[in-house]
mmCIF file of C-alpha atoms in Angstrom:
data_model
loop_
_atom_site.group_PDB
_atom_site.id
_atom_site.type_symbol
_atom_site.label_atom_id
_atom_site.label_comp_id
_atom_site.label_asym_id
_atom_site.label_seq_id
_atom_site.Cartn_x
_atom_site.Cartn_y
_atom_site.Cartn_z
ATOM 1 C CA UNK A 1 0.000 0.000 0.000
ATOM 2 C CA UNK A 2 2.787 2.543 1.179
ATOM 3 C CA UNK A 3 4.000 1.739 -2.670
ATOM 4 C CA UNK A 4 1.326 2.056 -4.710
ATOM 5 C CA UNK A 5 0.748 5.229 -2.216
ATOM 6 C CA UNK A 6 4.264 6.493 -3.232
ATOM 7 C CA UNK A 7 3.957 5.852 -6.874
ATOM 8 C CA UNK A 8 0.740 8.289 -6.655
ATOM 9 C CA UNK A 9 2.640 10.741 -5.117
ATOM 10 C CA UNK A 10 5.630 10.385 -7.983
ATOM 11 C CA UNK A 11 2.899 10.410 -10.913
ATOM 12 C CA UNK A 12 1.045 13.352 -8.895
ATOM 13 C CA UNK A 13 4.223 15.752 -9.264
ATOM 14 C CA UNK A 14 5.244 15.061 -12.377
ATOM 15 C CA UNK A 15 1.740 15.777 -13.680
ATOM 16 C CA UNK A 16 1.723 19.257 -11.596
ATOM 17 C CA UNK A 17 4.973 19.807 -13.554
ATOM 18 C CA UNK A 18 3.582 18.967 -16.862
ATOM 19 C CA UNK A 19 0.448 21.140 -16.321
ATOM 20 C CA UNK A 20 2.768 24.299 -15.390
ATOM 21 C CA UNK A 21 3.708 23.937 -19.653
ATOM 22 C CA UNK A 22 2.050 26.258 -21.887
ATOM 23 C CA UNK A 23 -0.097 24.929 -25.066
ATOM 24 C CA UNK A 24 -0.899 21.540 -25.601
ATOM 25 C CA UNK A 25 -0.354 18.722 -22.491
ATOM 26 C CA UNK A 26 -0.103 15.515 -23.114
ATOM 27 C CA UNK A 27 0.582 12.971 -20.858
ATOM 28 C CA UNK A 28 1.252 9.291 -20.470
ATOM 29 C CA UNK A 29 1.264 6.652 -18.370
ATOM 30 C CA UNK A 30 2.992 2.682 -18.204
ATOM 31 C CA UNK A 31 0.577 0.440 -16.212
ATOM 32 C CA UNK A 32 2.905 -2.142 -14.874
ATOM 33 C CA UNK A 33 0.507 -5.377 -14.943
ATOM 34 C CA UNK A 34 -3.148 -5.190 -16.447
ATOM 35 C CA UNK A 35 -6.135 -5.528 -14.352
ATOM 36 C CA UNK A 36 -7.015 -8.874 -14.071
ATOM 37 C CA UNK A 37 -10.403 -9.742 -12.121
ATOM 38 C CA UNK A 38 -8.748 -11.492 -8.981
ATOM 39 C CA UNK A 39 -7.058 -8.377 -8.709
ATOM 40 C CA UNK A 40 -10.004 -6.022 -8.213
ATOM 41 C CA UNK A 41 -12.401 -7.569 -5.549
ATOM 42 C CA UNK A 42 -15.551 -5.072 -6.502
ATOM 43 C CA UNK A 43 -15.173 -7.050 -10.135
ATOM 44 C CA UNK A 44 -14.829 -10.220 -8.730
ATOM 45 C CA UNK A 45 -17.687 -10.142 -6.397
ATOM 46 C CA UNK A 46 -20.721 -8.759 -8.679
ATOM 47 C CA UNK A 47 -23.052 -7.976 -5.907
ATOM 48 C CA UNK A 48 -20.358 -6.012 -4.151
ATOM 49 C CA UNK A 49 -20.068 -4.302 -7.909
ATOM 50 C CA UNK A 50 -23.167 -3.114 -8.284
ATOM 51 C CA UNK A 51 -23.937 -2.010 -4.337
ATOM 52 C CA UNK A 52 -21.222 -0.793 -2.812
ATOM 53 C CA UNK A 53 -22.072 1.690 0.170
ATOM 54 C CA UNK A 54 -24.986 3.783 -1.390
ATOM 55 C CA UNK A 55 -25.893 4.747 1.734
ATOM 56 C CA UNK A 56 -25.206 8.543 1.366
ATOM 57 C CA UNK A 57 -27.004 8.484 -1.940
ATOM 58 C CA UNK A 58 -30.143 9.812 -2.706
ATOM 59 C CA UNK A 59 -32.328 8.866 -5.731
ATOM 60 C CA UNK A 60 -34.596 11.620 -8.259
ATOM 61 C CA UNK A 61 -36.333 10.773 -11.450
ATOM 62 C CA UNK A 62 -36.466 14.332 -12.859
ATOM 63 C CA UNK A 63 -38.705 15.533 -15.732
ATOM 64 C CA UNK A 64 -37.119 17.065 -18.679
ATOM 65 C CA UNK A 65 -38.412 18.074 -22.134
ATOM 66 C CA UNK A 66 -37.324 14.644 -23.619
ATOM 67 C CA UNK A 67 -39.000 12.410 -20.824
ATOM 68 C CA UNK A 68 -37.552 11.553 -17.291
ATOM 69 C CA UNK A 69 -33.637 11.188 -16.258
ATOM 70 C CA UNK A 70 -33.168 9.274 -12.514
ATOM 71 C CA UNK A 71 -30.076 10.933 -11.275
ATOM 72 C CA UNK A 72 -28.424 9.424 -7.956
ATOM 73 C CA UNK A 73 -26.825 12.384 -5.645
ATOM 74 C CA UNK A 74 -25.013 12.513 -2.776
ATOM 75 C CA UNK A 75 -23.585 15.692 -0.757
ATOM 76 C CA UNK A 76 -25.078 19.736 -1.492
ATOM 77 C CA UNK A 77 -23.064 22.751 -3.266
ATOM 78 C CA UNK A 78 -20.205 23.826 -1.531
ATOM 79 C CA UNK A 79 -19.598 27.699 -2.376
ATOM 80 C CA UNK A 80 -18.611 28.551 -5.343
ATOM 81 C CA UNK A 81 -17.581 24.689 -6.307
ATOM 82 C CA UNK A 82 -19.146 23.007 -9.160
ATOM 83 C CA UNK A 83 -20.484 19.897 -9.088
ATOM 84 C CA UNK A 84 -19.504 16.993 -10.483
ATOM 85 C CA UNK A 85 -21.853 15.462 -13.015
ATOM 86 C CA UNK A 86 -21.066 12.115 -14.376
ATOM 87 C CA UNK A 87 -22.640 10.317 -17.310
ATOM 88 C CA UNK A 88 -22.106 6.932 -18.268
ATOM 89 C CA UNK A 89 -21.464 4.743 -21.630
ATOM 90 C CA UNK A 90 -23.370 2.270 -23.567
ATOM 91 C CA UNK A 91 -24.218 -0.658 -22.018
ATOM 92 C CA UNK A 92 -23.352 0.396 -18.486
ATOM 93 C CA UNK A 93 -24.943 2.602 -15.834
ATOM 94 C CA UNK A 94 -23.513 5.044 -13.024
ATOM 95 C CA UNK A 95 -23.194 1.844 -10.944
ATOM 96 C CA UNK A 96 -21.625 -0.264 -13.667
ATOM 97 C CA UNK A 97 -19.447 2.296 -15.225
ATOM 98 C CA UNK A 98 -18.635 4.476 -11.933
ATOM 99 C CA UNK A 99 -18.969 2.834 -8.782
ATOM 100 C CA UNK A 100 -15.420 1.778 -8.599
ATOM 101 C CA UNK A 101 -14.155 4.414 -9.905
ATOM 102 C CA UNK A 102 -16.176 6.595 -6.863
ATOM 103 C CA UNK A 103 -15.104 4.308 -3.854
ATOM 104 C CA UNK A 104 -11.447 4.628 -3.598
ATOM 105 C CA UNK A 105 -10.342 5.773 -0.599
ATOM 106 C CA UNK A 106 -8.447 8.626 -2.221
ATOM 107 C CA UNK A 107 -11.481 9.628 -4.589
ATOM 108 C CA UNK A 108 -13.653 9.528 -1.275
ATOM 109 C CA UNK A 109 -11.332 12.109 -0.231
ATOM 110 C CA UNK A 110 -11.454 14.547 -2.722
ATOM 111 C CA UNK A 111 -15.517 14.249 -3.979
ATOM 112 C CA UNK A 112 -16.277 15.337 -0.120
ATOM 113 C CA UNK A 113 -15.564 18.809 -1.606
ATOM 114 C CA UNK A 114 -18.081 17.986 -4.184
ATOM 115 C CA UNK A 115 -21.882 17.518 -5.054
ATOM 116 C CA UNK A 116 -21.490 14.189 -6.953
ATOM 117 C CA UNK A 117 -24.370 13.925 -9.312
ATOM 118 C CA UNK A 118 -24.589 10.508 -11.850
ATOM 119 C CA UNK A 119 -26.915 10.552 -14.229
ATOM 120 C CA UNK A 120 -28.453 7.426 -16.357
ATOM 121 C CA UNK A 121 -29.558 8.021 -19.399
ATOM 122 C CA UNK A 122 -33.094 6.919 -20.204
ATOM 123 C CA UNK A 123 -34.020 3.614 -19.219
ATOM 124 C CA UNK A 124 -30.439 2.385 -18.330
ATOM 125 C CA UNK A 125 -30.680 2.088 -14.898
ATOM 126 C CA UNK A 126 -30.924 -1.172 -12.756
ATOM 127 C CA UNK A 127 -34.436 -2.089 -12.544
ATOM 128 C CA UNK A 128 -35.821 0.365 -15.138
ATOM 129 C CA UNK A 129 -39.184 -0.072 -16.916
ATOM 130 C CA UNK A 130 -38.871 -1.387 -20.595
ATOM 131 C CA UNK A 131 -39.916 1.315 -22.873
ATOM 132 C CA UNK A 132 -43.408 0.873 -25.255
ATOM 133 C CA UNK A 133 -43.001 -0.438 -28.317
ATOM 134 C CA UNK A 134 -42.320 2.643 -30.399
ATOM 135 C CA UNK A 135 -40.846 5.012 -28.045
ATOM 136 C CA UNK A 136 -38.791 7.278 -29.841
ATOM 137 C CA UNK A 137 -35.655 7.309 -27.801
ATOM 138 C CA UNK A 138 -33.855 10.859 -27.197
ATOM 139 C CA UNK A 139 -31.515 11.739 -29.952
ATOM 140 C CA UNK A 140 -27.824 12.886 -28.095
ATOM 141 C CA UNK A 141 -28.667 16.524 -28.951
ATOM 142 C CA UNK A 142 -31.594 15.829 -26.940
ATOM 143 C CA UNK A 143 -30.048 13.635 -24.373
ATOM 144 C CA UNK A 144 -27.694 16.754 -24.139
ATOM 145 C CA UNK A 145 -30.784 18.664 -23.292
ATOM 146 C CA UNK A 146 -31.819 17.164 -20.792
ATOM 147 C CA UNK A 147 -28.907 17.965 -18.352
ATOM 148 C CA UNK A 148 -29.999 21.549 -17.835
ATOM 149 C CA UNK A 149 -33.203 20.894 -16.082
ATOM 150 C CA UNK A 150 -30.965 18.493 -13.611
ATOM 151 C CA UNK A 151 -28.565 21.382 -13.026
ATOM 152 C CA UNK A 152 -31.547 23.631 -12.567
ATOM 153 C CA UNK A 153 -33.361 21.329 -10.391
ATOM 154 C CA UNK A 154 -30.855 20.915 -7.987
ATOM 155 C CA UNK A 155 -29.628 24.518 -8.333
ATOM 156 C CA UNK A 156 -25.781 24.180 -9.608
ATOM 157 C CA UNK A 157 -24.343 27.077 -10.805
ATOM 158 C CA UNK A 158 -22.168 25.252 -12.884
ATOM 159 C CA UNK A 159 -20.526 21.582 -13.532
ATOM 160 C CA UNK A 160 -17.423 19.837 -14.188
ATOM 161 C CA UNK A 161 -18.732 16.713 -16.130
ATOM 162 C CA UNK A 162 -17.003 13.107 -16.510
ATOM 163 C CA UNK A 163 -18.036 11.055 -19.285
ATOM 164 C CA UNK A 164 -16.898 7.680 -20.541
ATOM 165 C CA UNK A 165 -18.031 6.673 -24.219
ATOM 166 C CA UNK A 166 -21.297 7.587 -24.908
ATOM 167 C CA UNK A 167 -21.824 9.835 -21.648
ATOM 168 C CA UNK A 168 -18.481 12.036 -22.815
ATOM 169 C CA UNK A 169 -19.899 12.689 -26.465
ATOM 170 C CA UNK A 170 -23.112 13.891 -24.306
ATOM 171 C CA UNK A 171 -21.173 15.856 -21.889
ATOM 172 C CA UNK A 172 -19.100 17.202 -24.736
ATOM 173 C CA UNK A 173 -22.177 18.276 -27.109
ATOM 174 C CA UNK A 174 -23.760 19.829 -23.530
ATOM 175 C CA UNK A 175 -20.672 21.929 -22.811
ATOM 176 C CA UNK A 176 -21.063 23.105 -26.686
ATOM 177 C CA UNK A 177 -24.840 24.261 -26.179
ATOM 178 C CA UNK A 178 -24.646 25.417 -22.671
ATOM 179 C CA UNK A 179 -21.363 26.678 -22.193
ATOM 180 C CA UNK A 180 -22.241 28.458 -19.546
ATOM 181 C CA UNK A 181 -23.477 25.646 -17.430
ATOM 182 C CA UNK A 182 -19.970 23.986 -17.744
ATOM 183 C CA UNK A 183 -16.632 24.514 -15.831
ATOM 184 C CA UNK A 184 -14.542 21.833 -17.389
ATOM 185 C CA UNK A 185 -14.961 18.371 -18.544
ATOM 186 C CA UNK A 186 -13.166 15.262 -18.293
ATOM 187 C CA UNK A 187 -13.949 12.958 -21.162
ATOM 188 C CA UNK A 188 -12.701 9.167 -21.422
ATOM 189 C CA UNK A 189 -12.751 7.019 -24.513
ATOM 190 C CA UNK A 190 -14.757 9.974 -26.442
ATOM 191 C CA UNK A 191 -15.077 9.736 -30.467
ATOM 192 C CA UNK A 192 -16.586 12.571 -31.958
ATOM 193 C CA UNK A 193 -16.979 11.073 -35.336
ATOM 194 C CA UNK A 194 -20.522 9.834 -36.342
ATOM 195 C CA UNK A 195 -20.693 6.607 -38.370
ATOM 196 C CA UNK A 196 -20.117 6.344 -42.214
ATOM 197 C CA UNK A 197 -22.311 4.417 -44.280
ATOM 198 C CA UNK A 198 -19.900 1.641 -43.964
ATOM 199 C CA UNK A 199 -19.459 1.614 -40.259
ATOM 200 C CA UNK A 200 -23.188 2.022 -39.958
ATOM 201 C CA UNK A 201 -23.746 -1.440 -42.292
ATOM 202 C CA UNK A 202 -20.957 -2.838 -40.112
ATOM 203 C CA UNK A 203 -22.759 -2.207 -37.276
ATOM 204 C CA UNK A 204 -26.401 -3.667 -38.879
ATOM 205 C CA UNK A 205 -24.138 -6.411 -39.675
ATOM 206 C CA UNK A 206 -22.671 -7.547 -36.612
ATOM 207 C CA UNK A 207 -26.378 -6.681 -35.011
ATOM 208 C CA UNK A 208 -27.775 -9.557 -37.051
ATOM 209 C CA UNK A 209 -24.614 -12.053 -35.868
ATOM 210 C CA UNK A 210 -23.469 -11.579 -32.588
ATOM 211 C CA UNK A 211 -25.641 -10.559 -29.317
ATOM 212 C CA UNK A 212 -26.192 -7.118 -27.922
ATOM 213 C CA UNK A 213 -23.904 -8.041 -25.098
ATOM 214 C CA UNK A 214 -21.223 -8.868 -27.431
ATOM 215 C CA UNK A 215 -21.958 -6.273 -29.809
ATOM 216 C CA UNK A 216 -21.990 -4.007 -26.809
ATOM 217 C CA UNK A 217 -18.222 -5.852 -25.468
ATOM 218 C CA UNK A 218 -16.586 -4.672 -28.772
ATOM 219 C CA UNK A 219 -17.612 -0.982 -28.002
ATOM 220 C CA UNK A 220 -15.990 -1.232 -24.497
ATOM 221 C CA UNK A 221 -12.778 -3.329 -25.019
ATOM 222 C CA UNK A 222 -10.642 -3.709 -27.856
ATOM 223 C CA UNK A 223 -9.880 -7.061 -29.373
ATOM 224 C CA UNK A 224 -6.461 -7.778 -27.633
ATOM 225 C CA UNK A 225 -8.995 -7.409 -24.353
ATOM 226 C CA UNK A 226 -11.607 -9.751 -25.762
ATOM 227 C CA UNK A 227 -9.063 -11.973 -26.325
ATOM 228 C CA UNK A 228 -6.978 -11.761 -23.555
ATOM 229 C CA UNK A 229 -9.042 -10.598 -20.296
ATOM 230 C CA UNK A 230 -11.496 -13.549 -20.855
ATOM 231 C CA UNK A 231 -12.635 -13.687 -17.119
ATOM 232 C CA UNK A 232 -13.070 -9.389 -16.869
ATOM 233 C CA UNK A 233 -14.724 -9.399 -19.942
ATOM 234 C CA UNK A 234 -16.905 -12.373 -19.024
ATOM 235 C CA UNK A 235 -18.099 -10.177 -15.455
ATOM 236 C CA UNK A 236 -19.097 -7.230 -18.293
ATOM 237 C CA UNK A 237 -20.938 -9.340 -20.438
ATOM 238 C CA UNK A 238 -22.807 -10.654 -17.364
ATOM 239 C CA UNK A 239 -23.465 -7.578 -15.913
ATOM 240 C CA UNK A 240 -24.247 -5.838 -19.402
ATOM 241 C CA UNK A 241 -27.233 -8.794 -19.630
ATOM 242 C CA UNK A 242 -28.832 -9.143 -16.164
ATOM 243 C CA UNK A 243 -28.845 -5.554 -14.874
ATOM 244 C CA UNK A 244 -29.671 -3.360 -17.985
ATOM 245 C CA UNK A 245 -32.707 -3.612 -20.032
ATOM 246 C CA UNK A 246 -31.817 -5.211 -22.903
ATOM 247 C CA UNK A 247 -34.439 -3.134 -24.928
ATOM 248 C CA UNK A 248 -34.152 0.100 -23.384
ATOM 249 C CA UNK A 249 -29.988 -0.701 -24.221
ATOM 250 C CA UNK A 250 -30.676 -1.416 -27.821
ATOM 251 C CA UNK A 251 -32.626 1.938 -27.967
ATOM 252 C CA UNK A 252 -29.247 3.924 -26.709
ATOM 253 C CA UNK A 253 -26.907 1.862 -28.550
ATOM 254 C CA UNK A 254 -29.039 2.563 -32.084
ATOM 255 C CA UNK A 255 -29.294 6.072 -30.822
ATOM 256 C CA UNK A 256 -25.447 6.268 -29.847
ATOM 257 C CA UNK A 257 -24.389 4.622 -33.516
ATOM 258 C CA UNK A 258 -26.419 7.190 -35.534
ATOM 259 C CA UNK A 259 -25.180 10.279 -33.686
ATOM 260 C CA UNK A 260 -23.244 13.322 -35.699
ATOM 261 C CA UNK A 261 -19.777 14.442 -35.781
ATOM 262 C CA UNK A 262 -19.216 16.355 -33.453
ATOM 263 C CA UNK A 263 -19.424 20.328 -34.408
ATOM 264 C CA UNK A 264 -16.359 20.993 -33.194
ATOM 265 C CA UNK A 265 -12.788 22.816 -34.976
ATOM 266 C CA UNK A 266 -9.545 24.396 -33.922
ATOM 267 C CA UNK A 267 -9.835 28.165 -32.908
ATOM 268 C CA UNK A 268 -7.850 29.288 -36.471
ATOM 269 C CA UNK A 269 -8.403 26.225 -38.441
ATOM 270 C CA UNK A 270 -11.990 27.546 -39.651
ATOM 271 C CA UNK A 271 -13.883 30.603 -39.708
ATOM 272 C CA UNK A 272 -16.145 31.163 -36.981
ATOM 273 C CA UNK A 273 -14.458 27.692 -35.823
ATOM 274 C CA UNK A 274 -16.903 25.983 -32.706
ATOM 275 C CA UNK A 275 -14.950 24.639 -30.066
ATOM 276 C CA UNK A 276 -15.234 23.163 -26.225
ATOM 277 C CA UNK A 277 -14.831 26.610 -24.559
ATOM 278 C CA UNK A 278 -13.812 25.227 -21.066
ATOM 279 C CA UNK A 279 -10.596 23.039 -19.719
ATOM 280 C CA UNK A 280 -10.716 19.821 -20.990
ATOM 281 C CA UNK A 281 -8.650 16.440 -19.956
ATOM 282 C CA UNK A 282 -9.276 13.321 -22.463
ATOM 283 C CA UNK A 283 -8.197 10.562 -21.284
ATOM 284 C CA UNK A 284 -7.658 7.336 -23.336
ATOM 285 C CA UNK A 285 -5.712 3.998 -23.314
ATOM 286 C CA UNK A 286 -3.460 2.314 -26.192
ATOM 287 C CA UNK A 287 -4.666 0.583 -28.466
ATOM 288 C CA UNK A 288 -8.230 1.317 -26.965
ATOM 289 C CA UNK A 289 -11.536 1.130 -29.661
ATOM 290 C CA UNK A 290 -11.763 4.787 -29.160
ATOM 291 C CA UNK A 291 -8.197 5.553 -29.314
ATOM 292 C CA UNK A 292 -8.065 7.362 -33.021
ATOM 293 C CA UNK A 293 -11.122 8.927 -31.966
ATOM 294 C CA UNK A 294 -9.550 10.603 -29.121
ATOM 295 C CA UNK A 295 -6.730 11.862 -30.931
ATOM 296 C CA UNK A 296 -8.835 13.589 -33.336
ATOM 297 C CA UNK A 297 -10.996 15.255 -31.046
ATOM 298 C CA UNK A 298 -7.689 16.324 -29.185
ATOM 299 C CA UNK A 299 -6.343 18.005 -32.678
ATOM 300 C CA UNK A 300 -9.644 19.754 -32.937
ATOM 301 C CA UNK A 301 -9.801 21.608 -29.377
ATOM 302 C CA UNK A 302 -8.191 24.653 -28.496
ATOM 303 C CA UNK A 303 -4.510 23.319 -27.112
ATOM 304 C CA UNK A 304 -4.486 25.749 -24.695
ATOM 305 C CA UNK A 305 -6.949 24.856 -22.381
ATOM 306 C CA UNK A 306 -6.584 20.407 -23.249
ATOM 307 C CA UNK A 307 -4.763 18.257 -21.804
ATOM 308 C CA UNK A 308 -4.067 14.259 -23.209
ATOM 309 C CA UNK A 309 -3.724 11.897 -21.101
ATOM 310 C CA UNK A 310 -2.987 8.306 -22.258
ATOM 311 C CA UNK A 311 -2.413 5.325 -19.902
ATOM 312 C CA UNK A 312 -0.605 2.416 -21.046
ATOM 313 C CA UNK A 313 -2.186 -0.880 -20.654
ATOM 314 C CA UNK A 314 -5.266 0.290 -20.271
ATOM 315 C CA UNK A 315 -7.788 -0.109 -23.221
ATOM 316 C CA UNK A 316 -11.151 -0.503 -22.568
ATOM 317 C CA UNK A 317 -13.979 -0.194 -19.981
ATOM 318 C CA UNK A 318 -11.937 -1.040 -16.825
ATOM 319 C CA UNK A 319 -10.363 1.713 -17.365
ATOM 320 C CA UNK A 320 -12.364 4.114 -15.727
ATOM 321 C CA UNK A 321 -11.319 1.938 -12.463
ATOM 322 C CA UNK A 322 -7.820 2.431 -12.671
ATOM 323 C CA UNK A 323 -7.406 6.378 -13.645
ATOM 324 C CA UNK A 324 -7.437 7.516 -9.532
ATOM 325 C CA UNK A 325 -4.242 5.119 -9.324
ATOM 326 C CA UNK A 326 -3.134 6.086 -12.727
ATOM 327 C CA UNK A 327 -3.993 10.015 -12.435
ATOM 328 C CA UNK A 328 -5.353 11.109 -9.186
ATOM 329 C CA UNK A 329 -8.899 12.853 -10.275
ATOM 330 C CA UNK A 330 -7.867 15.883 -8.474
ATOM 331 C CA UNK A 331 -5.434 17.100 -11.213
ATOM 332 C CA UNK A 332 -8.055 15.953 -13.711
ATOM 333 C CA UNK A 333 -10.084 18.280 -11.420
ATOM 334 C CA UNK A 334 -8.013 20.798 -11.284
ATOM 335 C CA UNK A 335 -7.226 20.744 -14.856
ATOM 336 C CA UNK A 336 -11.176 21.498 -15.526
ATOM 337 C CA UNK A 337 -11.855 24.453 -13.045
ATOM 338 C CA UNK A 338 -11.034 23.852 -9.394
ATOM 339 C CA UNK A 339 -7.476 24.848 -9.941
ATOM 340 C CA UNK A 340 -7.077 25.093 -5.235
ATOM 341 C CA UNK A 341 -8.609 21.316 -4.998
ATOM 342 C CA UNK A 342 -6.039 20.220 -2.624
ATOM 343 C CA UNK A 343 -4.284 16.525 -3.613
ATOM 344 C CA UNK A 344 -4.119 13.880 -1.318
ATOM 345 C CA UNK A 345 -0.997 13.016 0.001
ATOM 346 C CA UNK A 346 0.688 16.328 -2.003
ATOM 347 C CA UNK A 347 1.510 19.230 0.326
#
């Protein structure tokens, strides 16, 4: 413990050096063994995966224009200090895709200076209703639009958002129509690239062959993973088919597959070039399925406000677990607007 606790330390400084560099940060980090699922007991135990301490939690289903969000919360605004607003990808939930992330020790010890807020986008959360036949799910713009009447409900003046997949292209299109409700953002695995015609027959393709589980699996982890993390990716596919609604998923993943590019260019590039207006920290592993995505929404944001962040031996959805050992979430943090967050075990 004392190791991993100095190695945290060691990555912590040389981050705060790298962030004291003007224009465009990138980052990178070696893991030194790959999480296997004996290693991380919340994976190996599903029921501990799912449930772990939401005792300090509290559950709303709030009405928006495009239907009802359920939003889990726990703490109330501190000052002037945004709240963090989290929003999941396909497949997964805030309990699937965060909950680990959220409960270690050293997160616990920064998000007490925080509202936490998850959100779950419609119909994705554990014991949801399936949706009539014919529903028209929210497109992302609209997902997007939702999150304003959850920030106005609870009465945030403004957010720092996390997103993974699916959740960051939401966070990211939200911070481009309400860039006033957004401090910064931290956005894992994000591709801001809609789907071509061929992806998109790719896509009807493999929907026809494999199951949504599966189809789902090669979203989150990248073939070297399928291949080689049979027993993690076993736990996902598990959890992906007992806890979500498969129909309500399909919904979000046909939604998710025929979104946009995202409208989005380097100040200069373009006239009148649209761009995330707030700090922004992408984060992305090698060889990951979103990996050239992330890139090229890194070379379209302004470099003086970005920072890239890619973690070796990390490629798909466990990844999300590992970035508070890889890259304490305060300098993500501080990276995207709370720039006196104080870092554990930094003086």
């Amino acid at each position: 413990m004392k190791v991993l606790r100095h190695k945290i330390e060691l990555l912590t400084g040389l981050l705060l050096q790298e962030m004291t560099m003007a224009g465009l940060h990138e980052l990178r980090f070696t893991e030194e063994k790959p999480l296997l699922r004996g290693q991380d007991a919340e994976l190996e135990n599903s029921d501990v995966f799912l449930s772990a301490v939401d005792m300090a939690w509290k559950e709303h289903d709030i009405e928006t224009p495009y239907g009802l969000l359920h939003v889990v919360i726990r703490g109330s605004p501190k000052g002037n200090c945004p709240a963090i607003l989290t929003y999941h990808d396909v497949g997964l939930n805030h309990k699937l895709c965060f909950n680990t992330f959220f409960n270690y020790e050293d997160m616990q010890e920064i998000t007490k200076h925080f509202v936490v807020c998850h959100v779950d986008a419609p119909g994705q959360q554990a014991g949801a209703s399936q949706f009539p036949q014919g529903y028209q799910y929210p497109s992302m713009d609209q997902l997007a639009a939702m999150l304003p009447g959850v920030v106005q409900h609870f009465g945030f003046k403004y957010v720092i958002g996390i997103g993974v997949g699916a959740g960051a292209y939401v966070l990211a299109k939200f911070a481009l129509i309400f860039p006033d409700l957004v401090e910064g953002l931290v956005l894992m695995n994000i591709d801001p690239n809609g789907k071509g015609w061929i992806d998109w027959a790719a896509a009807k393709l493999s929907g026809l062959t494999s199951t949504l589980p599966d189809t789902v699996l090669s979203h989150l982890f990248s073939q070297e993973e399928l291949v080689n993390n049979t027993e993690l990716v076993q736990s996902y596919r598990q959890q992906i088919g007992s806890v979500v609604n498969q129909f309500n998923l399909q919904l979000f993943l046909n939604m998710y597959n025929s979104r946009r590019d995202l409208d989005i260019n380097r100040p200069g590039t373009v006239p009148n070039a649209k761009t995330l207006r707030c700090p922004v920290m992408l984060v992305v592993g090698d060889n990951a399925p979103a990996e050239e995505g992330v890139v090229e929404c890194n070379s379209k944001l302004d470099p003086t406000n970005t920072t890239f962040l890619k973690v070796g031996g990390w490629q798909g959805a466990a990844g999300q677990c590992l970035l508070p050992m890889k890259c304490p979430i305060a300098l993500c943090l501080r990276v995207a607007g709370c720039p006196h967050l104080p870092i554990p075990g930094l003086s």
